[in-house]
Amino acid sequence: MQPNYVALYNEQFELPPELCAKPLALVGVSGLDTVNNAIHKTIWENLSSNRRVERSPVLFKLISNAQEFPVVKPKRNSYEWYIPKGILKKNWLRKHLSDIPSVIVIFYDLDWNDLQWNEKIIECASRVQSLRAALEGRNTRLVVVLLQNTPPLPAGEDSLSSERAIALCASCEISAKSLFVLPHGDHLQGYIVRLESAFYDLAQNYYHMEAKHVENHKEYLNKNTHQYLFVRHQFKMGFLNELKQDIHTAHKHYTYAYNKLLEIRIVDTNAMEIQTVAGFINYKLCKLMFTLNLPRDAISQFKAHAERFKSRIGFKELAFEHYAWLCKQYSIFGDIFDEAVRLGLPAVQTQHPGVYYQQAAQYAIQRKKSCLELCNNVTAYPTAPDPLEGLDHLEFYGQRPWRPGKLNMDNPDPQLEKKGIQALQFLEKQVAHSNVIISLYGLAVSQYKTYKCPRTRRYLVVQMAEEYFEFRDYGKALTLFTHMIWDYRLECWWSILSHILQKALQCAFLTATVQDYVTISLELLGKSITTTTEYKAQVYENLIRVLKKQIPNPVLNLPSYDVHTSLNLWKKVFESESIHLTVDMNSVVSCIETKARFLKDKYEADQNVVLEVFIRSTCPFLLRFTRLSVTINTSEYSSEFAVNETKFNNPNLTFESNEVKKFIVEFLPDSETTGKDMQINSINLYLGIPKECCVELSFNGNLAVSTGGIQEFSRFRRKSASHVDFESILPQSSALVVPRKSKLNVNYDHKQPALVGEWFNIIITVSNEDIAPISSVNVLVNLSEGEMDGSTEFCLNTAAKSELLPLNIGLPDLKVGESKSINLYIRGHKAGQRTVVFKVSYVLESDRSGTSISEDTLHVPFVKPFEINTKFSNTLFEDISKFYVDEEFVVTPIINCVSPWPIVIENTSLDFMPPVESIDESVHSQVKGLILNDKESGAEVFLAKVKRNCESPVNVGQYTIKWKRENGLSATSQLMIPGFEIEWIPLDIKLDLPAFGLLHTPLLVTYTLYNRSHQLLQLEVTVEGGDAFMFAGYKQIPISILPESFKTLDYNLYPVVAGNIVLPKIMITVPENNTEGPSLRQNQVNALLDRALPTHLFIMPQVKGSPEFPKAIQDENLLKVV
Amino acid sequence: MAVCAAIVGKDNSPKYFACTNPDEELNFQYKVLSSLDVVEEKLNAANKGSDMRELYLGILYSLETHKIYGYVTNTKIKFIIVAESTNTALRDNEIRSMFRKLHSLRA
């Protein structure tokens, strides 16, 4: 056997590179010295490199002067006696791809004005001639490109060049169209691109002619003997059209070729060849259809192709060859599909390259199977003669080396045939099938991942892992298996999971991976795993063995060689001192389930935290643990609490099948945990003996995956016999540690409601009723959220400033039973409720020095102590609604008490504000010392006048009340008293009138009229007496009052009746048409008279006898009048 | 005739599984599970669009050997039927009626 046979054998299933290469028009380049000539080198680089999409589809090839081209076969005039020996010749494709150029370009350095023109033209012609001779019989186009230093002149202007061009064409025997000029100055790239497209045109033309040429053979062919030739010619035309880049025509010819191929009767001897060629043509067809954007056609072509050949196994002894071919077909189609997708074809979930890779993998497996079946007995390469002699230089694709070129009619030599088969079987045995399968699975997996098929992908990975297993790469298999388990577990496909776990367990055994071995064993022992009890017993026994550091018994059906290796591995593992494994059980649905809960969601800092841990074993056999502990996490640290640590081998940790046990963990939380969350981080169960082989199983206490099987029905299931209903336990994995509850007695002494404006006193009394002395006692005072609007003040001492919130009041240390009071003052400036929050914290002087906190809230309603109304009146105590300049008026503030507590008015004052001023020089409060109860009022009067007019209402002044509640602290309330607008009129009038008159006694009254203006005031005065008086004085008089002066009118009145008598009525009229003087309207005058003059006077009757005057009248003034 | 029928719950866990050849059960389980990829995708697409009236999902996978059909109830319970690819007598309508029967049996 020749050593390269294996490689050749593998190659025969691959597509030949010449078939897969992108067909590009071949253009030969001659006359460029790329080594020595820099200009030539640049030109060549411009031609050959930087071939982007927009450049013409041309492949340049350097041709030396001595290049030899494939010899042209003698022309055949008749096919009558010609019998083809095969379908496709192996050398043809390569010949046209890379050996026979469609165009040869001869570069030659020649300027039109070259001095040695005649010599050079001869040399150029000879070059052309020598190439033409070398290409004898071919239709390759020859083109001459002159490399020139000078840029060309516009056509027609250079007679020398056109003349010489004609001469050159003539001597080279080329047409004028085949002569080009390339100036190698500027814009080289541009020139080259244009040249290139000219070459491409020529090349297309050449390939067109070539295809025509092949087509012309058709008429000579006959259908009986030349079936192969029909295929061959159509294939050639297809390929030539591809070179021409005419893919539509190429597709047409390939389709013909494929159909012609199907017409050939398949027999054992040609089956291989036909399949091979069919694969080639199918490849070309599918690829072109994807390029033509006909993906559906490509897929259906491929499906039909695969379907057609699927059952054509050919030689039973070489069935693997058939499967290899099928596998290749699918994987190639997958590649083409994938390429099309990468170029922008959209694929869908059910139709994408992965589907084909997957099928390819299936056939690869079949190939492997049939290889195992057929080649097992072949142990040696057959003896001479070598049936595979000449395998590397067969003339046709897909032929058997031991009968090359034989026609299908011939009867093969059975002996030779047998040897050939044996040789192939021997070679097949060398193939690394698993690698092929695994890499195909790999391709499929990545495709399925792209097309959102996680489950299919998982299935493929499992299959891949199984292949690794068969390939005896148990480590990789184990990794893949264990990675895939999770999702099957999540979706509860238990039988699949059981299957994978069993395989994985074998892998773990064979690789002596203790960790995985234990984990998988525990999972296999779980109740949801659907294996036989015997199997579980075996797993259980092995698990116990491992825990005792004994090598587990191998499971049946494992390759004995590997078992032996693994036993050594196990030995090594157990040689080490001690094995300590930690298994994260959260992602495993094992035979042990745990739940843990805090009994409360809040624990006080000095309370014992109590945890319940439930453990259920669904293992069908007895499980014994050595230790149980719980890890608790807070944000800062974690601590572990063991259960029953003191009693070693505690029988409580032994579980019968389906037994549920409850354990209690109690501990005191660390003082630092106060205010923080505790979390059950893990429940740790220890299997095995410490220092020997110990497995720590770590659960988080929440079952991530339901093991209950059909969840919906779990309610209807009968309760299990065990006394704890495991399913119904709700885990509570976190709890808050709150500060210790305060044992202080805090008393708040205050008298509600508080009054707005006063310092409201709250006496806080803290008494220590705890078990030990306390220190660091603190009262934190704050307002509740939303009330911090600045309308409330706090202080500890009313003399001092108010304090900022939150107010922290420190208290001295208190012994047991001791108490301490503090005064807190609150002042509110608005009525309404305040919520004051008191937080009392202290540290108990004991071993557990945690802080204890209590919180109280106090609702303090604030009410107004009083309301103030103000009345304004004129000197006659009649209500007014306007002030007049220089006219006196009376201000009467009335304090209406609305406080539930009696209020003591300490003092009041009214500070007038300009333009209002007091009439009296010193004013004393008239309500000072008054005690007002609820709904009582106190009023006082102030006389005032205004100095100047003002159109808008003015403020009269600030009214200040200093008050307190009885036994309370003084408070001051101030308020602004609003007044009216002020009017000015030029006239004022006053009436001097005694307090009363006496019947039949004349009395003198004087009217004084003032002119306040700077102008003369002229008025008409009329006085109308009544029945009650007789009077003396002017009845009607026009008067003139000088500016800023006054006039008096005196009248003597003689009352004739006693009682409250109407005074004579004075009327003042403003003369009409009086344009001089200040503006004064009649209605203003009338209003003035109404408000300024009294209308009545009390007239006393004459004394009869000698009456005794009441005290009130015994006044000196009064007596004088009398 | 179908060779395998399965009922899969809302959470994609198997609720019922039956096939004519018990030896092949594991293989069929893998196939059915894989076909759930397509079901999920179809349901996702349907959620975005109009409301689902058609419960029958049609053919999910057409493999070399088997064809897999799907059906989803309003409560997202999935019914899967696997038929052999060679069984050309089986029409779409028959598959539909098979599903409907399965649905009413389960209900």
mmCIF file of C-alpha atoms in Angstrom, chain A residues 588-693:
data_model
loop_
_atom_site.group_PDB
_atom_site.id
_atom_site.type_symbol
_atom_site.label_atom_id
_atom_site.label_comp_id
_atom_site.label_asym_id
_atom_site.label_seq_id
_atom_site.Cartn_x
_atom_site.Cartn_y
_atom_site.Cartn_z
ATOM 1 C CA VAL A 588 -29.305 19.813 40.860
ATOM 2 C CA VAL A 589 -32.547 18.005 41.419
ATOM 3 C CA SER A 590 -31.115 15.426 43.719
ATOM 4 C CA CYS A 591 -32.455 12.855 46.094
ATOM 5 C CA ILE A 592 -32.115 15.328 48.941
ATOM 6 C CA GLU A 593 -34.314 18.324 49.201
ATOM 7 C CA THR A 594 -34.022 21.020 51.784
ATOM 8 C CA LYS A 595 -36.067 23.933 52.884
ATOM 9 C CA ALA A 596 -35.252 26.437 55.544
ATOM 10 C CA ARG A 597 -37.226 29.200 57.077
ATOM 11 C CA PHE A 598 -36.955 31.796 59.757
ATOM 12 C CA LEU A 599 -39.889 31.498 62.054
ATOM 13 C CA LYS A 600 -40.394 35.256 62.118
ATOM 14 C CA ASP A 601 -39.555 37.943 59.668
ATOM 15 C CA LYS A 602 -38.223 40.194 62.416
ATOM 16 C CA TYR A 603 -36.061 39.379 65.374
ATOM 17 C CA GLU A 604 -35.096 41.719 68.168
ATOM 18 C CA ALA A 605 -31.410 42.048 68.777
ATOM 19 C CA ASP A 606 -31.490 40.193 72.083
ATOM 20 C CA GLN A 607 -33.798 37.425 70.976
ATOM 21 C CA ASN A 608 -32.727 34.047 69.810
ATOM 22 C CA VAL A 609 -33.125 33.662 66.094
ATOM 23 C CA VAL A 610 -34.858 30.402 65.357
ATOM 24 C CA LEU A 611 -34.528 28.662 62.057
ATOM 25 C CA GLU A 612 -36.274 25.556 60.894
ATOM 26 C CA VAL A 613 -34.517 23.319 58.455
ATOM 27 C CA PHE A 614 -36.447 20.594 56.690
ATOM 28 C CA ILE A 615 -34.669 17.855 54.900
ATOM 29 C CA ARG A 616 -36.254 15.236 52.761
ATOM 30 C CA SER A 617 -34.549 12.300 51.217
ATOM 31 C CA THR A 618 -36.150 10.756 48.194
ATOM 32 C CA CYS A 619 -33.343 8.287 47.820
ATOM 33 C CA PRO A 620 -34.805 4.789 47.869
ATOM 34 C CA PHE A 621 -32.060 3.766 50.275
ATOM 35 C CA LEU A 622 -30.783 4.844 53.632
ATOM 36 C CA LEU A 623 -28.742 8.026 53.594
ATOM 37 C CA ARG A 624 -26.556 8.999 56.499
ATOM 38 C CA PHE A 625 -25.055 12.429 56.882
ATOM 39 C CA THR A 626 -22.390 13.356 59.319
ATOM 40 C CA ARG A 627 -23.100 16.979 59.839
ATOM 41 C CA LEU A 628 -25.639 19.657 59.126
ATOM 42 C CA SER A 629 -25.007 23.359 59.259
ATOM 43 C CA VAL A 630 -26.595 26.542 58.101
ATOM 44 C CA THR A 631 -24.758 29.567 56.794
ATOM 45 C CA ILE A 632 -26.324 32.916 57.494
ATOM 46 C CA ASN A 633 -25.305 35.966 55.573
ATOM 47 C CA THR A 634 -25.648 39.588 56.370
ATOM 48 C CA SER A 635 -24.315 42.410 54.319
ATOM 49 C CA GLU A 636 -21.048 42.306 56.212
ATOM 50 C CA TYR A 637 -20.182 38.778 57.086
ATOM 51 C CA SER A 638 -21.448 35.284 57.057
ATOM 52 C CA SER A 639 -21.444 32.804 59.827
ATOM 53 C CA GLU A 640 -22.094 29.143 60.007
ATOM 54 C CA PHE A 641 -24.213 27.464 62.621
ATOM 55 C CA ALA A 642 -23.998 23.765 63.023
ATOM 56 C CA VAL A 643 -26.790 21.540 64.050
ATOM 57 C CA ASN A 644 -26.011 18.837 66.598
ATOM 58 C CA GLU A 645 -22.368 19.327 66.147
ATOM 59 C CA THR A 646 -21.461 17.847 69.478
ATOM 60 C CA LYS A 647 -22.883 14.432 68.882
ATOM 61 C CA PHE A 648 -20.876 12.762 66.222
ATOM 62 C CA ASN A 649 -22.747 10.336 64.015
ATOM 63 C CA ASN A 650 -25.967 11.573 65.360
ATOM 64 C CA PRO A 651 -28.697 9.159 64.384
ATOM 65 C CA ASN A 652 -30.936 12.066 63.590
ATOM 66 C CA LEU A 653 -29.067 12.649 60.368
ATOM 67 C CA THR A 654 -29.953 9.268 59.003
ATOM 68 C CA PHE A 655 -32.728 9.300 56.497
ATOM 69 C CA GLU A 656 -34.945 6.500 55.432
ATOM 70 C CA SER A 657 -36.440 6.683 52.008
ATOM 71 C CA ASN A 658 -38.944 9.522 51.727
ATOM 72 C CA GLU A 659 -38.328 10.650 55.242
ATOM 73 C CA VAL A 660 -38.662 14.291 56.161
ATOM 74 C CA LYS A 661 -36.932 15.635 59.218
ATOM 75 C CA LYS A 662 -37.058 18.942 60.893
ATOM 76 C CA PHE A 663 -34.081 20.577 62.591
ATOM 77 C CA ILE A 664 -34.005 23.705 64.644
ATOM 78 C CA VAL A 665 -31.122 26.114 64.618
ATOM 79 C CA GLU A 666 -31.023 28.732 67.317
ATOM 80 C CA PHE A 667 -28.543 31.514 67.708
ATOM 81 C CA LEU A 668 -28.220 35.019 69.012
ATOM 82 C CA PRO A 669 -27.690 37.597 66.336
ATOM 83 C CA ASP A 670 -24.535 39.619 66.553
ATOM 84 C CA SER A 671 -25.049 43.146 67.816
ATOM 85 C CA GLU A 672 -23.665 44.481 64.569
ATOM 86 C CA THR A 673 -26.461 42.911 62.621
ATOM 87 C CA THR A 674 -28.993 45.244 64.191
ATOM 88 C CA GLY A 675 -31.059 46.920 61.547
ATOM 89 C CA LYS A 676 -29.896 44.594 58.835
ATOM 90 C CA ASP A 677 -31.210 41.650 56.916
ATOM 91 C CA MET A 678 -30.090 38.133 57.612
ATOM 92 C CA GLN A 679 -30.175 35.723 54.755
ATOM 93 C CA ILE A 680 -30.029 31.983 54.720
ATOM 94 C CA ASN A 681 -27.124 31.588 52.409
ATOM 95 C CA SER A 682 -26.893 27.870 52.392
ATOM 96 C CA ILE A 683 -27.782 24.703 54.128
ATOM 97 C CA ASN A 684 -24.804 22.439 54.212
ATOM 98 C CA LEU A 685 -25.045 18.710 54.557
ATOM 99 C CA TYR A 686 -21.934 16.630 54.946
ATOM 100 C CA LEU A 687 -21.656 13.156 53.568
ATOM 101 C CA GLY A 688 -18.846 10.804 54.399
ATOM 102 C CA ILE A 689 -16.175 10.924 57.004
ATOM 103 C CA PRO A 690 -14.206 14.118 57.551
ATOM 104 C CA LYS A 691 -10.510 13.796 56.788
ATOM 105 C CA GLU A 692 -11.236 10.811 54.616
ATOM 106 C CA CYS A 693 -13.699 11.565 51.947
#
